[in-house]
XYZ file of C-alpha atoms in Angstrom:
736
model
C 129.162 99.669 63.786
C 127.818 99.981 67.087
C 124.419 101.284 65.793
C 124.251 98.770 63.283
C 124.911 95.800 65.804
C 122.429 96.880 68.373
C 119.584 97.194 65.763
C 119.619 93.625 64.879
C 117.882 90.262 66.334
C 120.421 88.521 68.931
C 118.269 85.500 68.602
C 121.028 82.699 68.165
C 120.935 80.078 65.560
C 120.615 76.695 67.341
C 120.617 74.497 64.490
C 124.151 74.715 63.252
C 125.688 72.232 61.045
C 129.430 72.695 59.848
C 129.826 71.920 56.365
C 132.694 74.066 55.734
C 134.887 72.196 58.297
C 135.071 69.241 55.550
C 136.895 71.488 53.360
C 139.916 71.286 55.514
C 140.076 67.855 54.741
C 139.763 68.144 50.872
C 143.244 68.483 48.616
C 143.982 71.970 47.105
C 145.180 72.161 43.961
C 147.953 74.817 44.270
C 150.777 75.501 41.136
C 153.809 77.519 41.073
C 154.541 79.545 37.595
C 158.072 80.768 37.084
C 158.910 83.566 34.157
C 162.068 81.940 32.817
C 162.923 84.473 30.231
C 165.761 86.582 31.503
C 164.466 89.207 29.407
C 162.563 92.122 31.728
C 160.495 93.295 28.803
C 159.594 89.829 27.054
C 158.145 89.680 23.657
C 154.855 88.051 23.997
C 155.450 85.878 21.321
C 158.807 84.953 22.583
C 157.334 83.982 26.213
C 158.718 80.391 27.245
C 156.448 77.765 28.792
C 155.814 77.941 32.145
C 156.417 75.181 34.706
C 153.572 74.221 37.067
C 154.034 72.564 40.316
C 151.055 71.063 41.690
C 150.490 69.507 45.305
C 146.714 68.189 45.057
C 143.972 67.628 42.379
C 141.035 69.809 41.688
C 137.915 68.761 42.799
C 136.201 65.522 41.310
C 133.023 67.059 40.924
C 134.370 69.364 38.787
C 135.708 69.153 35.270
C 139.136 70.750 34.376
C 137.727 73.024 31.972
C 135.294 74.290 34.458
C 137.548 74.632 37.437
C 138.223 78.384 38.727
C 141.712 79.815 39.227
C 142.757 81.952 41.859
C 146.062 83.354 41.837
C 148.614 84.732 44.741
C 152.301 85.269 44.283
C 155.037 82.879 44.948
C 157.906 82.954 47.283
C 157.592 83.935 50.741
C 154.015 84.516 52.027
C 151.716 85.933 54.823
C 148.704 85.188 56.925
C 146.701 87.433 54.673
C 146.879 85.655 51.550
C 146.789 82.241 52.723
C 143.467 82.770 54.466
C 142.415 84.784 51.644
C 142.868 82.015 49.521
C 141.109 79.704 51.899
C 138.238 82.022 52.219
C 137.614 82.574 48.334
C 137.394 78.547 48.054
C 134.621 78.431 50.381
C 132.369 80.448 48.296
C 129.909 79.299 45.414
C 132.003 81.041 42.616
C 135.360 79.815 43.713
C 134.577 76.336 45.477
C 137.519 74.448 45.420
C 139.281 76.446 43.050
C 142.679 75.717 41.789
C 145.653 78.195 43.586
C 148.236 79.563 41.007
C 151.286 81.264 42.534
C 152.717 83.460 40.380
C 154.084 87.111 39.969
C 154.225 86.863 36.175
C 151.712 89.658 34.894
C 150.540 87.356 32.018
C 149.536 84.590 34.197
C 147.672 86.887 36.574
C 145.914 88.279 33.991
C 144.321 84.897 32.937
C 142.967 83.785 36.233
C 139.688 84.096 37.263
C 140.537 85.722 40.736
C 143.796 87.554 42.136
C 144.909 88.056 45.641
C 147.567 90.109 47.258
C 149.688 90.723 43.701
C 148.927 92.575 40.510
C 148.590 95.885 41.820
C 144.827 96.041 41.298
C 141.659 96.562 43.313
C 138.482 95.880 41.571
C 135.931 93.583 43.025
C 133.905 93.404 39.469
C 137.071 91.442 37.910
C 137.712 89.720 41.473
C 141.124 91.522 41.938
C 142.041 91.816 45.473
C 145.482 93.585 46.016
C 146.231 96.236 48.579
C 149.589 96.972 47.924
C 149.314 99.453 45.134
C 149.705 103.181 45.570
C 146.806 105.042 46.544
C 144.987 102.193 48.309
C 142.962 103.213 51.399
C 139.941 100.794 51.778
C 138.750 99.898 55.016
C 135.762 97.630 56.199
C 133.563 100.375 56.869
C 130.604 100.047 59.639
C 133.073 102.144 61.981
C 136.026 100.158 61.441
C 139.211 102.101 60.054
C 141.973 99.829 59.281
C 143.132 99.572 56.182
C 142.288 96.010 54.401
C 144.657 93.272 53.579
C 143.898 90.786 51.026
C 142.187 88.625 53.512
C 140.025 91.501 54.653
C 139.133 92.172 50.797
C 138.084 89.014 50.398
C 136.171 89.064 53.941
C 134.601 92.394 52.979
C 133.048 91.041 49.885
C 132.449 87.096 50.545
C 132.290 87.111 54.202
C 128.191 87.209 54.513
C 128.092 84.180 52.235
C 130.773 82.369 54.159
C 128.698 83.002 57.184
C 125.365 82.033 55.966
C 126.786 78.734 54.590
C 127.739 77.977 57.935
C 124.669 78.592 59.648
C 122.888 77.281 56.979
C 120.634 80.567 56.861
C 119.751 83.091 54.087
C 122.360 85.543 53.644
C 119.827 88.599 54.693
C 119.304 87.111 58.096
C 120.147 89.141 61.064
C 122.300 86.907 62.724
C 124.429 86.795 59.614
C 125.110 90.382 59.574
C 125.657 90.457 63.630
C 128.539 87.601 63.047
C 130.050 89.577 59.985
C 130.826 92.409 62.161
C 131.895 90.371 65.368
C 134.073 88.078 63.414
C 135.856 90.888 61.718
C 136.353 92.735 65.023
C 137.587 89.887 66.860
C 139.410 87.730 64.366
C 140.038 89.901 60.868
C 140.916 93.187 61.732
C 144.042 92.032 63.638
C 145.215 90.325 60.422
C 144.721 93.233 58.452
C 146.567 95.608 60.793
C 149.591 93.189 61.073
C 150.118 93.064 57.597
C 149.945 96.796 56.813
C 152.329 97.230 59.635
C 149.881 99.173 61.664
C 150.830 99.378 65.831
C 147.937 98.112 68.100
C 148.823 101.299 70.499
C 149.470 104.973 69.452
C 152.942 105.151 70.996
C 156.646 105.742 70.571
C 157.859 103.512 73.660
C 158.970 100.033 72.593
C 156.725 96.795 73.410
C 157.798 95.385 76.853
C 157.629 92.034 75.487
C 157.734 90.060 72.105
C 154.477 88.303 71.078
C 155.229 85.776 68.472
C 152.281 83.683 68.831
C 149.644 85.182 66.896
C 148.170 83.889 63.894
C 150.154 85.886 61.741
C 153.442 84.861 63.355
C 152.629 81.343 63.355
C 151.561 81.370 59.282
C 154.977 83.332 59.062
C 157.064 80.529 60.680
C 155.619 77.970 58.236
C 157.912 79.474 55.557
C 160.798 77.354 54.151
C 163.824 78.046 56.712
C 166.972 79.375 55.019
C 168.753 76.567 55.955
C 166.740 73.765 54.398
C 168.036 72.090 51.844
C 165.110 71.698 49.458
C 163.917 75.257 48.537
C 161.666 74.219 45.235
C 158.885 75.358 44.287
C 157.055 72.151 45.382
C 158.271 72.313 48.889
C 157.031 75.725 48.746
C 153.443 75.050 47.766
C 153.402 72.369 50.459
C 154.348 74.843 52.957
C 151.665 77.405 51.464
C 149.089 74.671 51.725
C 149.863 74.190 55.389
C 149.578 77.951 55.945
C 146.112 77.715 54.043
C 145.046 74.906 56.594
C 146.260 76.808 59.744
C 144.762 80.211 58.982
C 141.638 78.865 57.419
C 140.928 76.152 60.792
C 141.202 79.208 62.937
C 138.657 81.326 60.843
C 136.237 78.424 61.077
C 136.978 77.981 64.589
C 136.421 81.544 65.331
C 133.083 81.336 63.085
C 131.878 78.251 65.150
C 132.625 80.045 68.215
C 130.693 83.099 67.717
C 127.779 81.184 66.118
C 127.461 78.689 68.824
C 128.788 80.728 72.201
C 129.544 84.348 71.451
C 125.797 85.193 70.083
C 123.694 83.135 72.412
C 125.545 84.541 75.550
C 125.141 88.221 73.892
C 121.401 87.733 74.040
C 121.201 86.630 77.448
C 123.297 89.534 78.753
C 121.161 91.867 76.504
C 118.104 90.441 78.327
C 119.707 91.076 81.484
C 120.753 94.412 80.749
C 117.167 95.408 79.845
C 115.869 94.263 82.950
C 118.534 95.904 85.319
C 115.694 98.605 86.304
C 113.709 95.819 88.079
C 116.866 94.703 90.211
C 117.316 98.111 91.769
C 116.310 101.483 90.571
C 119.570 102.915 90.041
C 120.147 100.479 87.174
C 123.752 99.953 87.822
C 123.423 96.489 89.196
C 122.642 93.386 86.460
C 121.699 89.764 87.724
C 122.376 86.758 85.411
C 119.520 84.379 85.161
C 121.561 82.124 83.581
C 125.327 81.413 83.648
C 127.497 82.830 80.260
C 130.623 84.690 79.837
C 129.423 88.276 80.493
C 132.280 90.576 80.463
C 133.275 91.472 77.118
C 129.498 91.589 76.075
C 128.725 93.937 78.823
C 131.453 96.412 77.742
C 130.321 96.038 74.153
C 126.725 96.367 74.616
C 126.899 99.172 77.178
C 128.583 101.677 74.385
C 126.174 100.341 71.571
C 123.294 101.020 73.785
C 124.290 104.249 75.525
C 123.727 102.420 79.266
C 124.158 105.217 81.479
C 124.941 104.736 84.152
C 127.134 102.026 83.717
C 126.733 98.729 85.352
C 128.831 98.591 88.943
C 128.120 95.084 89.839
C 126.967 91.906 88.274
C 125.544 88.774 90.172
C 125.556 85.375 88.884
C 125.627 81.676 90.047
C 128.854 79.651 89.378
C 127.863 77.017 87.335
C 130.095 74.453 88.764
C 130.165 75.416 92.648
C 126.887 76.573 92.840
C 127.570 79.618 94.586
C 126.190 83.217 93.897
C 128.643 85.883 93.550
C 128.506 89.507 93.484
C 131.288 91.137 91.500
C 132.445 94.496 90.659
C 132.569 95.440 86.871
C 135.985 96.818 86.019
C 136.905 99.881 84.665
C 137.483 98.629 80.962
C 138.111 95.159 79.910
C 141.985 95.534 80.060
C 142.124 97.031 83.377
C 142.099 95.522 86.673
C 140.555 98.355 88.648
C 137.085 98.300 89.828
C 134.342 100.628 88.567
C 133.236 100.753 92.484
C 135.194 98.362 94.555
C 133.794 96.602 97.423
C 134.796 97.470 100.897
C 138.642 97.341 101.381
C 138.095 95.738 104.799
C 136.674 92.692 103.337
C 139.630 91.849 101.255
C 140.826 88.087 102.049
C 138.242 87.344 104.715
C 136.514 84.192 104.586
C 133.089 82.419 106.038
C 132.073 83.369 109.618
C 134.920 86.198 109.875
C 133.748 87.628 106.272
C 129.742 87.137 107.366
C 130.451 88.941 110.364
C 132.424 91.995 108.756
C 129.389 92.568 106.190
C 126.518 91.787 108.295
C 125.395 89.225 105.655
C 125.207 85.376 106.286
C 126.271 82.792 104.163
C 129.875 84.613 102.922
C 132.097 82.336 101.603
C 135.345 84.221 100.615
C 136.209 87.854 99.183
C 139.115 88.399 97.129
C 142.206 90.241 97.398
C 141.127 93.038 95.206
C 137.526 93.280 96.842
C 136.103 92.732 93.072
C 133.878 89.698 94.215
C 132.354 87.798 96.945
C 131.219 84.201 97.014
C 127.814 83.030 99.045
C 126.876 79.532 100.137
C 124.203 78.362 97.915
C 121.383 79.711 96.146
C 121.484 83.030 98.417
C 120.775 85.501 95.637
C 119.251 87.723 97.893
C 122.034 88.033 99.958
C 124.517 88.918 96.751
C 121.787 91.689 95.983
C 121.919 93.081 99.519
C 125.522 93.504 99.180
C 125.686 95.108 95.572
C 122.302 97.251 96.090
C 124.141 98.634 99.351
C 127.270 100.153 97.448
C 125.578 101.536 94.518
C 124.497 104.876 95.996
C 127.264 107.536 96.126
C 127.414 108.334 99.744
C 130.518 108.882 101.697
C 130.216 105.643 103.833
C 130.320 103.223 100.802
C 133.700 101.764 101.284
C 132.423 100.886 105.318
C 131.272 97.466 106.180
C 127.010 97.589 106.142
C 126.828 97.393 109.920
C 129.264 100.310 110.562
C 127.694 102.304 107.731
C 123.712 102.024 109.352
C 125.471 103.419 112.676
C 126.869 106.138 110.667
C 124.175 107.513 108.793
C 122.193 110.702 109.524
C 118.923 110.092 111.822
C 115.762 110.864 110.070
C 113.882 113.672 111.552
C 109.995 112.943 111.942
C 107.954 115.000 109.932
C 107.247 118.494 110.874
C 103.493 118.707 112.490
C 100.788 121.000 111.485
C 101.087 122.736 114.937
C 104.417 124.124 113.978
C 103.223 125.276 110.062
C 100.949 128.155 108.815
C 99.648 126.127 105.723
C 97.765 129.878 104.302
C 101.541 130.616 103.868
C 103.711 127.688 103.356
C 101.639 125.217 101.420
C 99.236 127.698 99.512
C 98.682 125.011 96.607
C 96.914 122.123 98.892
C 94.940 124.146 101.077
C 91.901 123.192 99.180
C 92.752 119.487 99.674
C 90.800 117.209 101.811
C 92.401 116.809 105.162
C 93.759 113.411 104.828
C 95.084 114.629 101.818
C 96.676 117.538 103.405
C 98.315 115.072 105.849
C 99.587 112.944 103.156
C 100.997 115.979 101.291
C 102.772 117.249 104.437
C 104.275 113.615 105.022
C 105.630 113.572 101.348
C 106.821 117.125 101.612
C 108.575 117.545 105.012
C 110.603 114.355 105.316
C 113.958 113.936 105.207
C 115.604 112.221 101.993
C 116.632 108.779 102.159
C 120.368 108.774 103.220
C 121.136 105.883 100.696
C 118.756 107.350 97.503
C 120.295 106.981 94.156
C 122.086 109.798 92.640
C 120.254 112.086 90.400
C 121.161 110.517 87.148
C 120.031 107.192 88.229
C 116.573 108.415 89.550
C 116.018 110.138 86.376
C 116.863 106.989 84.248
C 114.605 105.034 86.363
C 111.889 107.141 85.475
C 111.350 109.520 88.759
C 110.094 113.003 88.108
C 112.477 115.249 90.566
C 111.033 118.309 92.117
C 113.952 120.964 93.353
C 114.348 124.766 94.296
C 116.822 127.505 93.315
C 118.939 128.840 95.840
C 119.822 132.476 94.924
C 120.788 133.710 98.494
C 123.671 131.150 98.593
C 122.765 131.136 102.160
C 123.715 128.087 103.843
C 120.828 128.341 106.502
C 118.435 128.207 103.645
C 120.201 125.440 101.805
C 119.936 123.359 105.048
C 116.282 124.643 105.258
C 115.532 123.321 101.805
C 117.440 119.930 102.379
C 115.503 119.230 105.534
C 112.357 120.391 103.613
C 112.442 117.084 101.252
C 113.258 118.547 97.618
C 114.895 116.251 95.640
C 117.592 118.326 94.151
C 118.678 122.304 95.034
C 120.230 124.402 92.462
C 123.036 126.404 93.997
C 122.722 129.494 91.435
C 126.193 131.426 91.089
C 124.746 133.247 87.806
C 122.252 135.566 89.621
C 123.039 134.717 92.783
C 125.559 137.111 94.657
C 127.888 134.549 95.740
C 130.947 132.809 94.200
C 133.096 129.603 94.884
C 133.252 130.181 98.874
C 129.758 130.777 99.113
C 128.627 127.810 97.055
C 130.871 125.375 98.882
C 129.229 126.212 102.325
C 125.763 125.591 100.552
C 126.779 122.238 99.501
C 128.350 121.350 102.902
C 125.057 122.181 104.240
C 122.978 120.022 101.435
C 125.321 117.228 101.949
C 124.435 117.390 105.748
C 120.539 116.566 104.703
C 121.741 114.075 101.979
C 119.965 116.716 99.461
C 121.820 116.929 95.597
C 123.333 119.894 94.804
C 123.599 121.333 91.228
C 125.484 124.214 90.514
C 124.622 126.713 88.020
C 127.901 128.473 86.440
C 127.619 132.190 85.841
C 128.800 131.626 82.450
C 130.106 128.861 80.290
C 133.686 128.529 80.388
C 136.281 126.073 81.250
C 137.581 127.994 84.396
C 134.430 128.382 86.254
C 133.427 124.787 85.468
C 136.791 123.211 86.498
C 136.103 125.255 90.264
C 132.289 124.211 90.343
C 133.311 120.647 89.356
C 135.998 120.307 91.969
C 133.690 121.324 95.089
C 132.123 117.769 94.042
C 128.060 118.905 92.980
C 125.986 116.013 91.290
C 125.126 118.199 88.625
C 126.243 121.162 86.792
C 124.227 123.584 84.838
C 125.466 125.979 82.101
C 123.801 129.051 80.990
C 123.142 130.426 77.775
C 123.645 127.330 75.314
C 122.411 128.268 71.774
C 124.012 125.247 69.593
C 125.175 121.868 69.620
C 128.589 123.067 69.261
C 128.256 125.071 72.388
C 127.015 122.382 74.119
C 129.614 119.871 73.096
C 132.247 122.341 74.576
C 130.603 122.463 77.737
C 130.673 118.735 77.912
C 134.177 118.981 77.286
C 134.799 121.290 80.596
C 133.467 118.058 82.510
C 135.709 115.580 81.181
C 139.314 114.689 81.772
C 141.792 114.491 78.766
C 141.743 112.934 76.257
C 137.777 113.017 76.052
C 137.634 116.765 77.396
C 139.754 119.502 78.851
C 139.206 119.469 82.531
C 141.911 119.947 84.860
C 143.274 116.731 86.682
C 143.382 117.843 90.349
C 140.706 115.065 91.581
C 143.033 113.521 93.766
C 142.960 116.554 96.135
C 139.633 118.089 95.868
C 136.480 117.882 97.635
C 134.975 116.081 94.918
C 136.711 112.870 95.482
C 136.488 113.352 99.598
C 139.941 114.873 98.986
C 141.492 111.982 97.224
C 139.866 109.552 99.955
C 137.156 108.053 97.272
C 139.511 106.135 95.073
C 136.496 105.363 92.655
C 135.913 109.105 91.989
C 138.011 109.109 88.685
C 136.271 106.185 87.490
C 132.593 107.015 88.568
C 132.158 110.526 88.062
C 131.203 110.649 84.361
C 128.430 108.187 85.428
C 127.095 110.356 88.259
C 127.813 113.895 87.021
C 124.520 115.275 85.662
C 125.469 117.747 82.566
C 122.529 120.253 81.867
C 122.603 122.575 79.296
C 120.347 125.782 79.837
C 118.368 126.796 76.625
C 116.922 130.427 77.156
C 117.093 132.180 73.754
C 115.199 131.726 70.355
C 118.354 130.501 68.754
C 118.815 127.986 71.507
C 115.061 126.815 71.427
C 115.120 126.269 67.860
C 118.100 123.805 68.093
C 116.894 122.098 71.755
C 116.639 118.937 70.147
C 120.260 119.080 68.607
C 121.523 120.076 71.913
C 119.969 117.302 73.548
C 121.324 114.738 71.346
C 124.794 115.662 71.877
C 126.980 112.965 73.533
C 127.445 113.776 77.200
C 124.587 116.060 77.516
C 122.235 114.821 80.227
C 119.461 117.333 80.618
C 118.199 120.675 78.907
C 116.926 123.266 81.259
C 114.430 125.663 79.792
C 114.798 129.378 80.550
C 111.253 130.936 80.037
C 112.092 134.421 81.425
C 115.408 135.205 78.817
C 113.548 133.282 76.087
C 110.762 135.716 76.205
C 113.441 138.807 76.526
C 115.197 137.115 73.196
C 111.934 137.159 71.727
C 110.796 140.666 72.365
C 108.484 139.971 75.226
C 110.396 141.017 78.092
C 108.968 139.706 81.477
C 105.939 138.344 79.320
C 106.821 134.527 79.193
C 103.199 133.607 78.952
C 102.891 135.135 75.410
C 101.218 133.070 72.890
C 104.370 133.283 70.711
C 106.755 132.579 73.353
C 104.754 129.607 74.574
C 104.726 128.237 70.990
C 108.565 128.594 70.839
C 109.022 126.570 74.200
C 106.649 123.621 73.417
C 108.426 123.249 70.202
C 111.786 123.044 72.243
C 110.064 120.720 74.377
C 109.217 118.587 71.783
C 112.578 118.345 70.329
C 114.246 117.547 73.511
C 111.534 114.429 74.331
C 112.203 113.386 70.920
C 115.442 112.706 71.824
C 114.294 111.261 75.143
C 112.203 108.850 73.056
C 114.647 108.293 70.677
C 117.240 107.014 73.384
C 114.804 105.111 75.324
C 114.285 103.047 71.974
C 117.658 101.967 72.058
C 117.688 101.189 75.724
C 115.311 98.554 75.567
C 112.327 100.952 76.728
C 114.099 102.561 79.884
C 115.033 106.440 79.660
C 118.260 106.943 78.284
C 119.240 110.830 78.407
C 117.811 113.524 76.850
C 115.757 114.909 80.030
C 113.736 117.924 80.208
C 113.972 120.433 82.986
C 111.978 123.442 83.637
C 110.617 126.256 85.997
C 107.241 126.484 87.218
C 105.657 129.652 86.457
C 102.316 131.533 87.390
C 100.566 130.298 84.401
C 102.558 127.110 84.101
C 102.332 124.972 87.341
C 104.585 122.233 88.567
C 101.583 119.602 87.465
C 101.285 121.131 84.166
C 105.015 120.884 83.609
C 104.875 117.276 84.397
C 102.077 116.657 82.416
C 103.879 117.553 79.298
C 106.694 115.340 79.881
C 109.534 117.493 82.197
C 111.667 115.042 83.977
C 112.863 117.662 86.462
C 110.642 120.816 87.944
C 111.873 123.586 89.759
C 108.730 124.743 91.729
C 110.405 128.125 93.717
C 113.407 129.944 94.393
C 114.427 130.559 97.927
C 114.215 134.582 98.087
C 110.970 134.298 96.284
C 109.665 132.414 99.157
C 110.286 135.124 101.241
C 107.586 137.137 99.221
C 104.717 136.148 101.832
C 106.905 138.416 104.428
C 105.893 141.684 101.685
C 102.439 140.793 101.888
C 102.804 140.085 105.941
C 104.501 143.678 106.073
C 102.141 145.457 103.785
C 99.028 143.831 105.890
C 100.608 145.308 109.317
C 101.141 148.832 107.903
C 97.814 149.283 106.197
C 96.371 148.092 109.571
C 97.958 150.937 111.301
C 96.900 153.618 108.884
C 93.174 152.019 108.302
C 92.649 149.871 111.313
C 92.038 146.016 110.801
C 88.842 143.601 111.632
C 91.563 141.781 113.600
C 91.742 144.690 116.289
C 88.245 143.612 117.083
C 89.234 140.001 117.880
C 90.827 139.755 121.486
C 92.433 136.822 123.092
C 92.331 133.064 122.400
C 89.819 133.187 119.844
C 91.650 135.352 117.981
C 94.880 133.475 117.921
C 92.905 130.033 117.247
C 91.249 131.650 114.295
C 94.861 132.642 112.847
C 96.597 129.298 113.173
C 93.435 127.134 111.865
C 93.146 129.131 108.942
């Protein structure tokens, strides 16, 4: 259903007339047939005449011979047959049909359509009962609730009814969109109530009784047992009221969805598509026109697979003309925010609030820190407020002025005088001096302490450059962070350390505001649980060969019921030992789940692995891939390169499909890889890689081997450098 909803135009119908509403004012012909023969198995030839009780007349535009007759049972009625009878009379085939109420099989057999009685479901014969054994019909399109007679009528005639109301062709895309939306918001509850399906999967008794829903109100129209007049005519009169009540609310729902719901959905979808223009995290949405947005946002996030989810919405109150920044709730039925504003701002107003936030023009903050009002058209102030809270940083719950004072000081770029470019930056030694300065400035700056997390940057279209840390040395981790890498992979698969060593590296990287990814020794729930509790921004599962293995890996990262991760989130480092109140609602949006494909089997299924729900990135492993193909330590072999290209295409096709469903933004299926001697970082980027690892910490010490070898050889053979003396020799070395 969700995919179908998102595939159609959201352009609303603007020229709406309401011809169906007039049918509420027309009389309905209702007859009750009573079988007066006491014989339980009557002979057709001895069948006694039937008595008819009418509360109205057929439409004057139809002759009695042409008037269709629609049947349902007599006696106590429910909402489903009352609504079903109302809706079927809105169709061309059964327009203004007589309603015949009877349980007599012979009477029912003679009718043009029968609802909620007769024990037959056969659309070709217009029989719509749901009580018979074995009946399991559902609406489809992602809905699994068993249908009532009203649901059956809606399933087969709903699009025709909606098209007539909109006065458009039945094939118009908005007709199908409303067909699904009205079933979800109106019809499904009637089906569920009539079939005795609980709204919640629980054995606990309800906390309160709710007899105000439509099915209850229709039920109360039945004759009371204390009424003196229990005649069929009186019963038909009550049934006519039930049809009018249920039908009127159905048309109200249709009108609301056509004139209000559909245009609002269109606005929210447009603003969602523009979210990357507001902030690079993609977690802020600005409504350029006011409309009801909350329910649409939750539904569209699921339909369009929005990731990361929206944390804040900026909109202008149409009545007070004030801008608001509102924190989005965890779900439509919850009050907790995905990422609340600062606790210190709760209940503050006017100048006191402006002083606390450091942003002028504040009016008030609610008690739950879910939204703040601003004076006049100060959208910029609201945007600044929201943007300051989108990054995942440990100071996000503090006032902005205090946050800025606590942020790490950005170190100055390294100077050429402290570097040996020949050894440290071999790949740019042939560049012009100005290019060299720019490269050094870019390479050796401290990361922005308020930079978005890895997933947000990937969704924003950035290409990230990182390093693998095999030594598990906190000192080298700190150096890597200060060097400006976008991420560092703490490698527990090939590195000599475990959880304690990885923890120290994460602390060193946190001091430099550098995101850490942990590569596990193997893919199992125990290692995943321990690693995730440390609080990395990403986790990498090695040796994933199939979509099934990828799905298991994702389940290790999700709390029940979505997965099997142990729930100790209130006492572990990942949640700042419980201080980060938003961790539980945010971790899924912020955690980058990576599956490493490093075998021939996995490479052939790379696209399928990338498409698994929850897999954010596929990391290619060319060395193990070459070994699995029989070309150990030869990743440049032609067949290995061909297999790698095939895997890359599979992942990138998933990326393209996700982007198409997300309005052009990168929507997942990211591709990561290692640079190799035959495959430079620039080449990987040109082929569409989103994450490139260009170095390994212990490999960077390879230059030391050359240095030692050169010195040892000079002791044996002598060196030209021995002929140089003093200052000139020293200057020559450092200027090379």
